[in-house]
CSV table of C-alpha atoms and ligand atoms in Angstrom, one decimal:
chain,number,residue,atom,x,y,z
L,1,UNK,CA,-110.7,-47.0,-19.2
L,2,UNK,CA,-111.9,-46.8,-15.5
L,3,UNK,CA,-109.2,-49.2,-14.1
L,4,UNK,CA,-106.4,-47.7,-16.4
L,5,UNK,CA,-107.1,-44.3,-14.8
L,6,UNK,CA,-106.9,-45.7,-11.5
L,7,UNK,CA,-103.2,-46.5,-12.1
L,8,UNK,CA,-102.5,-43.3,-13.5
L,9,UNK,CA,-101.6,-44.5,-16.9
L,10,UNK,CA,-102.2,-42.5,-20.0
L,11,UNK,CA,-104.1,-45.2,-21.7
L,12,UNK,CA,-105.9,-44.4,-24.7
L,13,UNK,CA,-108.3,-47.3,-26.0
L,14,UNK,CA,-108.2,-47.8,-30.2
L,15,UNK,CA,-110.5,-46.3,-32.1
L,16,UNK,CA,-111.2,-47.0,-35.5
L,17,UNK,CA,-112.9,-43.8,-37.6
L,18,UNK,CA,-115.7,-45.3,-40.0
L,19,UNK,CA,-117.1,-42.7,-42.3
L,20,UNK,CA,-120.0,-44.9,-43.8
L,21,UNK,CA,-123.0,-44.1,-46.1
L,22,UNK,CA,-125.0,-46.9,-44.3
L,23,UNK,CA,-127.1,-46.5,-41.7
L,24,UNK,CA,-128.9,-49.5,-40.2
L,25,UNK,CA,-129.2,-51.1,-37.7
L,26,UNK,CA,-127.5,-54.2,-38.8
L,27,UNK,CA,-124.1,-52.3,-39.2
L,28,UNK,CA,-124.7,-51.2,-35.0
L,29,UNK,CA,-124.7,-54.9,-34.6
L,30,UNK,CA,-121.9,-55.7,-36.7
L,31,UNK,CA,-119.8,-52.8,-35.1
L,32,UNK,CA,-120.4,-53.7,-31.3
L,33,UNK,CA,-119.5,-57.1,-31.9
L,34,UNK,CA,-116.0,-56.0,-33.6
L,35,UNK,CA,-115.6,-54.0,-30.5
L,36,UNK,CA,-116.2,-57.0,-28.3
L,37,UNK,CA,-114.2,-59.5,-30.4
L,38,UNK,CA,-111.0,-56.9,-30.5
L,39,UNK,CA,-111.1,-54.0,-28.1
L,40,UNK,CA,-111.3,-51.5,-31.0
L,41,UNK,CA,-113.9,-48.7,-30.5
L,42,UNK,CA,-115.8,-47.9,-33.2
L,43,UNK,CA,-116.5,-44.7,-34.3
L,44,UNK,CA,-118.9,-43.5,-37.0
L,45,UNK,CA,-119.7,-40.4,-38.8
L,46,UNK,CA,-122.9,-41.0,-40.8
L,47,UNK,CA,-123.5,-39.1,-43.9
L,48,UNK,CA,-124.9,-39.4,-48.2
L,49,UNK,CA,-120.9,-40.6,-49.6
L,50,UNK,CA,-120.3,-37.7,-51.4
L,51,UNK,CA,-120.6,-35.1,-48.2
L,52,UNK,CA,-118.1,-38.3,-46.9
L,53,UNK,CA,-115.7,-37.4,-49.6
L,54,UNK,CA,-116.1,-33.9,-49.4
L,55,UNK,CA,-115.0,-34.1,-45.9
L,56,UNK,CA,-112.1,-36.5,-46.7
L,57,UNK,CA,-110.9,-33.9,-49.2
L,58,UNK,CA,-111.2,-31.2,-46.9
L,59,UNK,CA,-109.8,-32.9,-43.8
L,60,UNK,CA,-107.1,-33.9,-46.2
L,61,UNK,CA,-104.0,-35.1,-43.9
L,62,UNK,CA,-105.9,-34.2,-40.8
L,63,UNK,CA,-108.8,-36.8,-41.9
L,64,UNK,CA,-109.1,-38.9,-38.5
L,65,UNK,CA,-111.0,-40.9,-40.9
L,66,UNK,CA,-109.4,-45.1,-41.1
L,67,UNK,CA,-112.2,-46.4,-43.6
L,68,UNK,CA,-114.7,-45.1,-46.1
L,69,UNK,CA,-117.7,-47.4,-46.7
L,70,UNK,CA,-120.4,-46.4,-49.7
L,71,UNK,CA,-123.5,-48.2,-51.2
L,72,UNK,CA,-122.4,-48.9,-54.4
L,73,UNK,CA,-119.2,-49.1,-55.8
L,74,UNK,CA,-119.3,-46.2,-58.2
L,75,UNK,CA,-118.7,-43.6,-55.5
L,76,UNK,CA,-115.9,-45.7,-53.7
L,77,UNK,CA,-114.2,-46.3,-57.6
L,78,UNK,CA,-114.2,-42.4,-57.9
L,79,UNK,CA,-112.9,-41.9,-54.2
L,80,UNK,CA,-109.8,-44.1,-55.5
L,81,UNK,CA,-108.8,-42.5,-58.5
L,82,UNK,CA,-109.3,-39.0,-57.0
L,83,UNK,CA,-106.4,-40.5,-53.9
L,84,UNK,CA,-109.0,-40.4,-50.9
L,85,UNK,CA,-108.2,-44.0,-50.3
L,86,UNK,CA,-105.1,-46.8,-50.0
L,87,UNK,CA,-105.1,-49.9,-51.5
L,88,UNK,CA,-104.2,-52.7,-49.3
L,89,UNK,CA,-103.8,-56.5,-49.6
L,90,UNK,CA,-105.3,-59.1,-47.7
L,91,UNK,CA,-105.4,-62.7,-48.6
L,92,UNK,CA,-108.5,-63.1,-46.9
L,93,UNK,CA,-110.5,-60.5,-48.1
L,94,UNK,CA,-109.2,-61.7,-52.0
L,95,UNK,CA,-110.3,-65.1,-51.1
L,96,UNK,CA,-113.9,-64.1,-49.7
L,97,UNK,CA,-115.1,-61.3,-52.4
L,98,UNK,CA,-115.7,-62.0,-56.2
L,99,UNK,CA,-112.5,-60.5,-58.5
L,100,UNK,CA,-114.9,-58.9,-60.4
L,101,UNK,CA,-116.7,-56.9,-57.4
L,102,UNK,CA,-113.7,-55.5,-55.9
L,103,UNK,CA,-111.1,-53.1,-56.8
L,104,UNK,CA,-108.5,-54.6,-59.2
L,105,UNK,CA,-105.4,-52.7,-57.1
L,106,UNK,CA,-107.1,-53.1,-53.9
L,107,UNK,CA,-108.8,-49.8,-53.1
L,108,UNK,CA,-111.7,-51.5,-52.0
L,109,UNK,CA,-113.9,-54.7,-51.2
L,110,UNK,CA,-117.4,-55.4,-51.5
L,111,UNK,CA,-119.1,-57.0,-48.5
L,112,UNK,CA,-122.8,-57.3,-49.2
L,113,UNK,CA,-124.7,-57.0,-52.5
L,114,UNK,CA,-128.5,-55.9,-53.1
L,115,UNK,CA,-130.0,-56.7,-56.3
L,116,UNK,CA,-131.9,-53.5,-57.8
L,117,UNK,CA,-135.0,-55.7,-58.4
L,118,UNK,CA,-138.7,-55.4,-59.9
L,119,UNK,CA,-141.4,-56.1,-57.2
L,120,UNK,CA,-144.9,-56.7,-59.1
L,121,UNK,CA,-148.1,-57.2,-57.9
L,122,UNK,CA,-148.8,-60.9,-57.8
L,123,UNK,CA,-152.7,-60.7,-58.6
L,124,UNK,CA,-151.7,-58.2,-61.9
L,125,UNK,CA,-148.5,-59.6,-63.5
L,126,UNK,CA,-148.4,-63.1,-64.4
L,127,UNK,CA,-145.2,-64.9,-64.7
L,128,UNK,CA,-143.0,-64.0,-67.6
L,129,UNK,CA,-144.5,-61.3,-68.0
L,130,UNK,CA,-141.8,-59.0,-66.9
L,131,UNK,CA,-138.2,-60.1,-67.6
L,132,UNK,CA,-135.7,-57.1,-68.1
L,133,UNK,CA,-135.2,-53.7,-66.9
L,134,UNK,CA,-136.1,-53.2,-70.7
L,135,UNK,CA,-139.7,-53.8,-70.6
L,136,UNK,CA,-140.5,-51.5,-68.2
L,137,UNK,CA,-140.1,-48.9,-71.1
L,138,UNK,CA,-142.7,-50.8,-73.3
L,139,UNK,CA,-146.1,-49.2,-74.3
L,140,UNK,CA,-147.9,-51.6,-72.2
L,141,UNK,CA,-146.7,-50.8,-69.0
L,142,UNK,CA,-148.1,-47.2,-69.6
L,143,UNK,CA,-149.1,-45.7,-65.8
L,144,UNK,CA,-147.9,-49.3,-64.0
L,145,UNK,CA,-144.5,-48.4,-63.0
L,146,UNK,CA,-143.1,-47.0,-59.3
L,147,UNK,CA,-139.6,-45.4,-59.0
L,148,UNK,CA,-138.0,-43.5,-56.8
L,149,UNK,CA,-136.3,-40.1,-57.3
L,150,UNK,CA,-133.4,-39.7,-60.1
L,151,UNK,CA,-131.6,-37.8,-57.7
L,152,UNK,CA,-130.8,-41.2,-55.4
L,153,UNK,CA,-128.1,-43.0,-56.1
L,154,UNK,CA,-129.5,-46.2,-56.8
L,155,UNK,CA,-131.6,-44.7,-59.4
L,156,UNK,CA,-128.2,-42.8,-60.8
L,157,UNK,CA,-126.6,-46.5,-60.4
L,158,UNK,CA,-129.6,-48.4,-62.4
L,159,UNK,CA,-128.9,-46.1,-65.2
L,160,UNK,CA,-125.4,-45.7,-65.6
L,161,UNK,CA,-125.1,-49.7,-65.5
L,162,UNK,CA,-127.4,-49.2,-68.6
L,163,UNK,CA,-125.4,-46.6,-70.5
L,164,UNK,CA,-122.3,-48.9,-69.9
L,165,UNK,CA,-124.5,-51.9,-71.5
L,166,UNK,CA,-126.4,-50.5,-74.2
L,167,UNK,CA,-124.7,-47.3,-74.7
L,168,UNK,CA,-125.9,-43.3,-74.1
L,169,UNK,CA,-128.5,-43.0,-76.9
L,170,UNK,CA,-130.5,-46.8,-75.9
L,171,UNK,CA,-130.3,-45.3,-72.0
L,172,UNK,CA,-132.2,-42.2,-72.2
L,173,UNK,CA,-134.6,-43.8,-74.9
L,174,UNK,CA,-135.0,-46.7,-71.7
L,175,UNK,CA,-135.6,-43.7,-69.8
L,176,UNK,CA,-137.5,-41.4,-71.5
L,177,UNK,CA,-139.8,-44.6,-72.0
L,178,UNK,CA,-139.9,-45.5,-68.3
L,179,UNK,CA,-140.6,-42.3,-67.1
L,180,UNK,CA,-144.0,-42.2,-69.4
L,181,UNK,CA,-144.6,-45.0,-68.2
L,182,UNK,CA,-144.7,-44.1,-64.0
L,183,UNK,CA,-148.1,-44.0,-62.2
L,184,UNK,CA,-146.9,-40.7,-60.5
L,185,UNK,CA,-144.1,-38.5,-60.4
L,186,UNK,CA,-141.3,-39.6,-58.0
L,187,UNK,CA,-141.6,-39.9,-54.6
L,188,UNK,CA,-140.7,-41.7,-51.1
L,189,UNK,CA,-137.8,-44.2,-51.0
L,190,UNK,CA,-138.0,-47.9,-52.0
L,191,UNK,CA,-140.3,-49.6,-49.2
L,192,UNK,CA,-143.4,-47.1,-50.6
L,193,UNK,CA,-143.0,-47.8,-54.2
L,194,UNK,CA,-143.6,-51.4,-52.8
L,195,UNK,CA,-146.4,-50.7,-50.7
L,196,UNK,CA,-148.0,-48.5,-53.6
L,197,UNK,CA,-148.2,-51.8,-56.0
L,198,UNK,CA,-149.8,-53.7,-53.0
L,199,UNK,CA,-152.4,-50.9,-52.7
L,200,UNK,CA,-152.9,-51.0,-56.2
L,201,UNK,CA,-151.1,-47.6,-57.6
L,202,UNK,CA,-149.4,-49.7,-60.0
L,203,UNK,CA,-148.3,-53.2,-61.1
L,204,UNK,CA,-144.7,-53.1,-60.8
L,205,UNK,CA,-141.9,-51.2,-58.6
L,206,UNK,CA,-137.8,-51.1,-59.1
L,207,UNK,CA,-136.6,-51.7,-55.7
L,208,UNK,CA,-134.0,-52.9,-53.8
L,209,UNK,CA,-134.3,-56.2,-52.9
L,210,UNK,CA,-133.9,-56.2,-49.2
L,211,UNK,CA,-136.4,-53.6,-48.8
L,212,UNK,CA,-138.6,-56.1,-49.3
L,213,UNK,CA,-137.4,-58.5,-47.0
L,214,UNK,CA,-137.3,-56.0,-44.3
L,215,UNK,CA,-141.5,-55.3,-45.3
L,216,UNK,CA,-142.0,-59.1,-45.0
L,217,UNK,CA,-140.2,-59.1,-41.6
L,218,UNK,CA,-141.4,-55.9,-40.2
L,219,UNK,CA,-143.5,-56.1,-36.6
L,220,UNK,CA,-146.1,-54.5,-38.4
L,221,UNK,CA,-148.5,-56.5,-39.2
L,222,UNK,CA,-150.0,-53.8,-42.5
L,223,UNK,CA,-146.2,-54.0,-43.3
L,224,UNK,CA,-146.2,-58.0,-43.6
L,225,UNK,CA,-149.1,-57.5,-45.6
L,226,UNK,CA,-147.8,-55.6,-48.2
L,227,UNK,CA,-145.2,-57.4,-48.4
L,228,UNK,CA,-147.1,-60.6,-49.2
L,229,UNK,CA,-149.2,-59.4,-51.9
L,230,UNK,CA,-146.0,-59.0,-54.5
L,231,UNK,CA,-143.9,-61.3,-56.1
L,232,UNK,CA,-140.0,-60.5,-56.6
L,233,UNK,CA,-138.3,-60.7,-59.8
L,234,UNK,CA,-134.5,-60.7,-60.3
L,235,UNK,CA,-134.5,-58.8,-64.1
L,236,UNK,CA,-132.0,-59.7,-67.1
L,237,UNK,CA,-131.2,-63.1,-65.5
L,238,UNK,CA,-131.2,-64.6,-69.3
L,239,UNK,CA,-128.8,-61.8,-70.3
L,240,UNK,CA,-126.2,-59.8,-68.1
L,241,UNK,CA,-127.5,-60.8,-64.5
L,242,UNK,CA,-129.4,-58.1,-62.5
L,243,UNK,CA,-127.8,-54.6,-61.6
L,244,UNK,CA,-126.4,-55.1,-58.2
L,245,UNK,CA,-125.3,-52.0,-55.0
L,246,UNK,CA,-122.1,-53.5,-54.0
L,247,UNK,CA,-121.7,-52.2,-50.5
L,248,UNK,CA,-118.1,-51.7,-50.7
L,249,UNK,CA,-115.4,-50.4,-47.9
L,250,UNK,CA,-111.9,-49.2,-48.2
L,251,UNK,CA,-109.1,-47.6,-46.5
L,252,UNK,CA,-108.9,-43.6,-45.7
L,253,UNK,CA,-105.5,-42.3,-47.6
L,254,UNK,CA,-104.3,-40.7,-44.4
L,255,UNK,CA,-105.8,-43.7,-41.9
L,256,UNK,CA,-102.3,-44.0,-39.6
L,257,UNK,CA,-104.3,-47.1,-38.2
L,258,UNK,CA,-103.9,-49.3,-41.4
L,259,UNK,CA,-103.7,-52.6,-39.0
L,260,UNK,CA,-106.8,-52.1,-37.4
L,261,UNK,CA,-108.6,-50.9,-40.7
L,262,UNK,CA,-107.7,-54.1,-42.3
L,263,UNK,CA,-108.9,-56.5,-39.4
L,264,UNK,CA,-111.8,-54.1,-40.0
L,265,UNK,CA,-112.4,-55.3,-43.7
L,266,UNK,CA,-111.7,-58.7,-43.4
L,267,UNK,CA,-114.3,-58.9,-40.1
L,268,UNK,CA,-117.2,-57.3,-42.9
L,269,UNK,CA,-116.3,-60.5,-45.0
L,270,UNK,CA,-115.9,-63.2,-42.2
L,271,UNK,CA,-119.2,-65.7,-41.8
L,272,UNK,CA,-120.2,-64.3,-38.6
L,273,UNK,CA,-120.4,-61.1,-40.3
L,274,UNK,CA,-122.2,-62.2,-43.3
L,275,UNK,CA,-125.2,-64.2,-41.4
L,276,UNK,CA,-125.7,-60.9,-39.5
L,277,UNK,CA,-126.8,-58.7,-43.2
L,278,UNK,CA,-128.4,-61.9,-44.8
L,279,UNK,CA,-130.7,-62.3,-41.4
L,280,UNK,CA,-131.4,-59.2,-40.5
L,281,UNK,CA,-131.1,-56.7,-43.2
L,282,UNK,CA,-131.7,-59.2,-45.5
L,283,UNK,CA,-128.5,-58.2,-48.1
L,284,UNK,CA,-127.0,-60.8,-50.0
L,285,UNK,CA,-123.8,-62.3,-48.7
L,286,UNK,CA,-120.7,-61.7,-51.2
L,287,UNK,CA,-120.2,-65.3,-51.7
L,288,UNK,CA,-123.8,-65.7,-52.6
L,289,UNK,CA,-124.4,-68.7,-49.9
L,290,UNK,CA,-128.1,-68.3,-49.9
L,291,UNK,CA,-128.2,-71.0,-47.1
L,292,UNK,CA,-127.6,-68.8,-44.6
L,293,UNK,CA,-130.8,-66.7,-44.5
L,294,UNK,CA,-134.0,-68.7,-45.1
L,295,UNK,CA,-135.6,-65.2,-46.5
L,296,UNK,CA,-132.6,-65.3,-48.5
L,297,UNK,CA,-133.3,-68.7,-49.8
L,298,UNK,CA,-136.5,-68.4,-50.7
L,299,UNK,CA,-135.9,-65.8,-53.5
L,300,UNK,CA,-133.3,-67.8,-54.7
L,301,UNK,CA,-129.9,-66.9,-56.3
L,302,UNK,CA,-129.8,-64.0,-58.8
L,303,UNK,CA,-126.7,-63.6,-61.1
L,304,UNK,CA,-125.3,-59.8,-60.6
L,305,UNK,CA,-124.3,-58.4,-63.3
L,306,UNK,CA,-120.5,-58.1,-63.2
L,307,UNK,CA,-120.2,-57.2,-67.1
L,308,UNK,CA,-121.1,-53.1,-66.5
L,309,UNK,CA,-119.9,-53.2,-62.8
L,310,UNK,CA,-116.8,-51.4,-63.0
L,311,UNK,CA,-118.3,-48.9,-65.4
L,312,UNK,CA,-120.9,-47.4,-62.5
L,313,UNK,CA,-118.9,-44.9,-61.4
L,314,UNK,CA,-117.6,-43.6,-64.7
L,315,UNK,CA,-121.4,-43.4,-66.1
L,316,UNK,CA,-122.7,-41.9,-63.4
L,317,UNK,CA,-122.8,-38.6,-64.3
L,318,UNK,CA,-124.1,-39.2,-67.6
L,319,UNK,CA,-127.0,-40.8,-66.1
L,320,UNK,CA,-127.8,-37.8,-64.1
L,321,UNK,CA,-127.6,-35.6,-67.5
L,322,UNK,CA,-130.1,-38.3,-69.2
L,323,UNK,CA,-132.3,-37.8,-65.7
L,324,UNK,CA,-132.2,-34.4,-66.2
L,325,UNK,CA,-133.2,-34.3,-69.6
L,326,UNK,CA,-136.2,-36.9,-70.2
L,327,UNK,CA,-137.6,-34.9,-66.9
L,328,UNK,CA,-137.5,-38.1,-64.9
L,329,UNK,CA,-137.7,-36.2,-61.1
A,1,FE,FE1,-131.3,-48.4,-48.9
């Protein structure tokens, strides 16, 4: 920019305009080195997905914005049909993502997946014990179970994928039975539902799996020891594979930098890319090649459930109406 001003030329560097739900700093990482690797600035505007669309709606043709990136697909499936984004096609982004985790029409592509897991106390729940999202509404896991909030979207997620597999009347029976079951009412995010069972609040928390790794990596040495006292389990591996955030990314309707959005996309996907959220924010890599993180390899390979997947977004809403109606916080 320096030199180009020297010599008087009106040079303007290329931006790219990331709206993004995430916020770690893995994606930092990932962003600087995308900057390096093409000259492309990278600029993000943080917020919860749905302020994201809001702003997308309301910028309408103005919207600087190139891509749209959200935690779980739902939000991203809804952002399509309602015209905030443009499919594109990419032979290398078709190759690297699972046809059943990314937009049929190409709207958009996953690029990491976090299995919405149960952590359980190691001491208190023996093997076997605990198999399927289904058992945490049994009688005998009365006071032993951690959640966070209904109003997150994991939580909203959790449940919808339930509705879409069991139907409306079996999901707010599941719920209505798991939230009798909770040691306490709703609060905190993930990481202190896991740090609760290793107190000994209760026996078993839902949580996303990378929160964990990120507790058994932490430079806090309290932190490591939580995270050592609980055992991970991947739920409904018998049956439809465990519920699964898809981070997913896809192009801004009015992006006039389509090019640039693309490269974008397919860098998310590329190896490089991948090692980077399996190492460091310990995500699963879309082609589920546990090999590159040893964290990663040492919980082993889940099976995501791809049977309620593209239903998330259209069962979202009645999931917040069951919430709301077995009093679940
Ligand atoms: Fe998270």
């Amino acid at each position: 920019m320096y030199l180009a001003l020297c010599f008087g030329q009106v040079a303007v560097a290329e931006e790219l305009h990331v709206y993004s739900h995430r916020h770690y700093e893995a994606d930092q990482q990932v962003n600087r080195l995308f900057t390096e690797k093409t000259g492309i600035e990278v600029k993000v505007v943080n917020a919860q997905v749905d302020q994201l669309m809001e702003r997308l709606r309301s910028e309408g043709e103005a919207s600087p914005a190139d891509i749209l990136i959200a935690v779980d697909a739902g939000r991203l499936q809804r952002a399509a049909e309602e015209g905030l984004l443009q499919a594109v096609e990419s032979e290398i982004l078709k190759a690297a993502t699972p046809e059943k985790l990314r937009s049929s029409e190409g709207y958009w592509y996953p690029f990491t997946l976090r299995a919405r897991a149960l952590v359980v106390a190691k001491e208190r729940v023996k093997s076997g014990e605990l198999m399927d999202y289904e058992d945490l509404a049994k009688p005998e896991w009365r006071g032993r179970v951690l959640s966070r909030s209904s109003t997150s979207g994991y939580s909203q997620a959790l449940l919808a994928s339930i509705v879409a597999a069991k139907g409306e009347k079996a999901a707010m029976t599941w719920a209505r039975g798991v939230e009798g079951n909770l040691a306490r009412p709703p609060q905190g995010g993930d990481r202190d539902q896991i740090k609760a069972v290793a107190e000994g609040l209760a026996d078993v928390a839902i949580t996303n799996s990378y929160y964990l790794g990120l507790l058994l990596n932490s430079s806090d040495p309290k932190e490591r020891a939580a995270g050592k006292k609980v055992r991970m389990i991947f739920p409904n591996a018998a049956g439809r594979g465990t519920h699964t955030n898809v981070s997913c990314a896809g192009v801004a309707k009015h992006s006039e930098n389509v090019d640039a959005a693309k490269k974008y996309l397919e860098f998310l996907v590329s190896d490089e890319v991948q090692k980077i959220y399996a190492t460091s924010s310990f995500e699963h890599p879309v082609s589920m090649d546990i090999s590159i993180s040893k964290q990663l390899e040492e919980w082993g390979e889940f099976k995501v459930d791809e049977e309620t997947f593209q239903e998330i977004g259209k069962y979202t809403p009645t999931a917040i109406r069951i919430f709301d109606k077995v009093g679940w916080k």
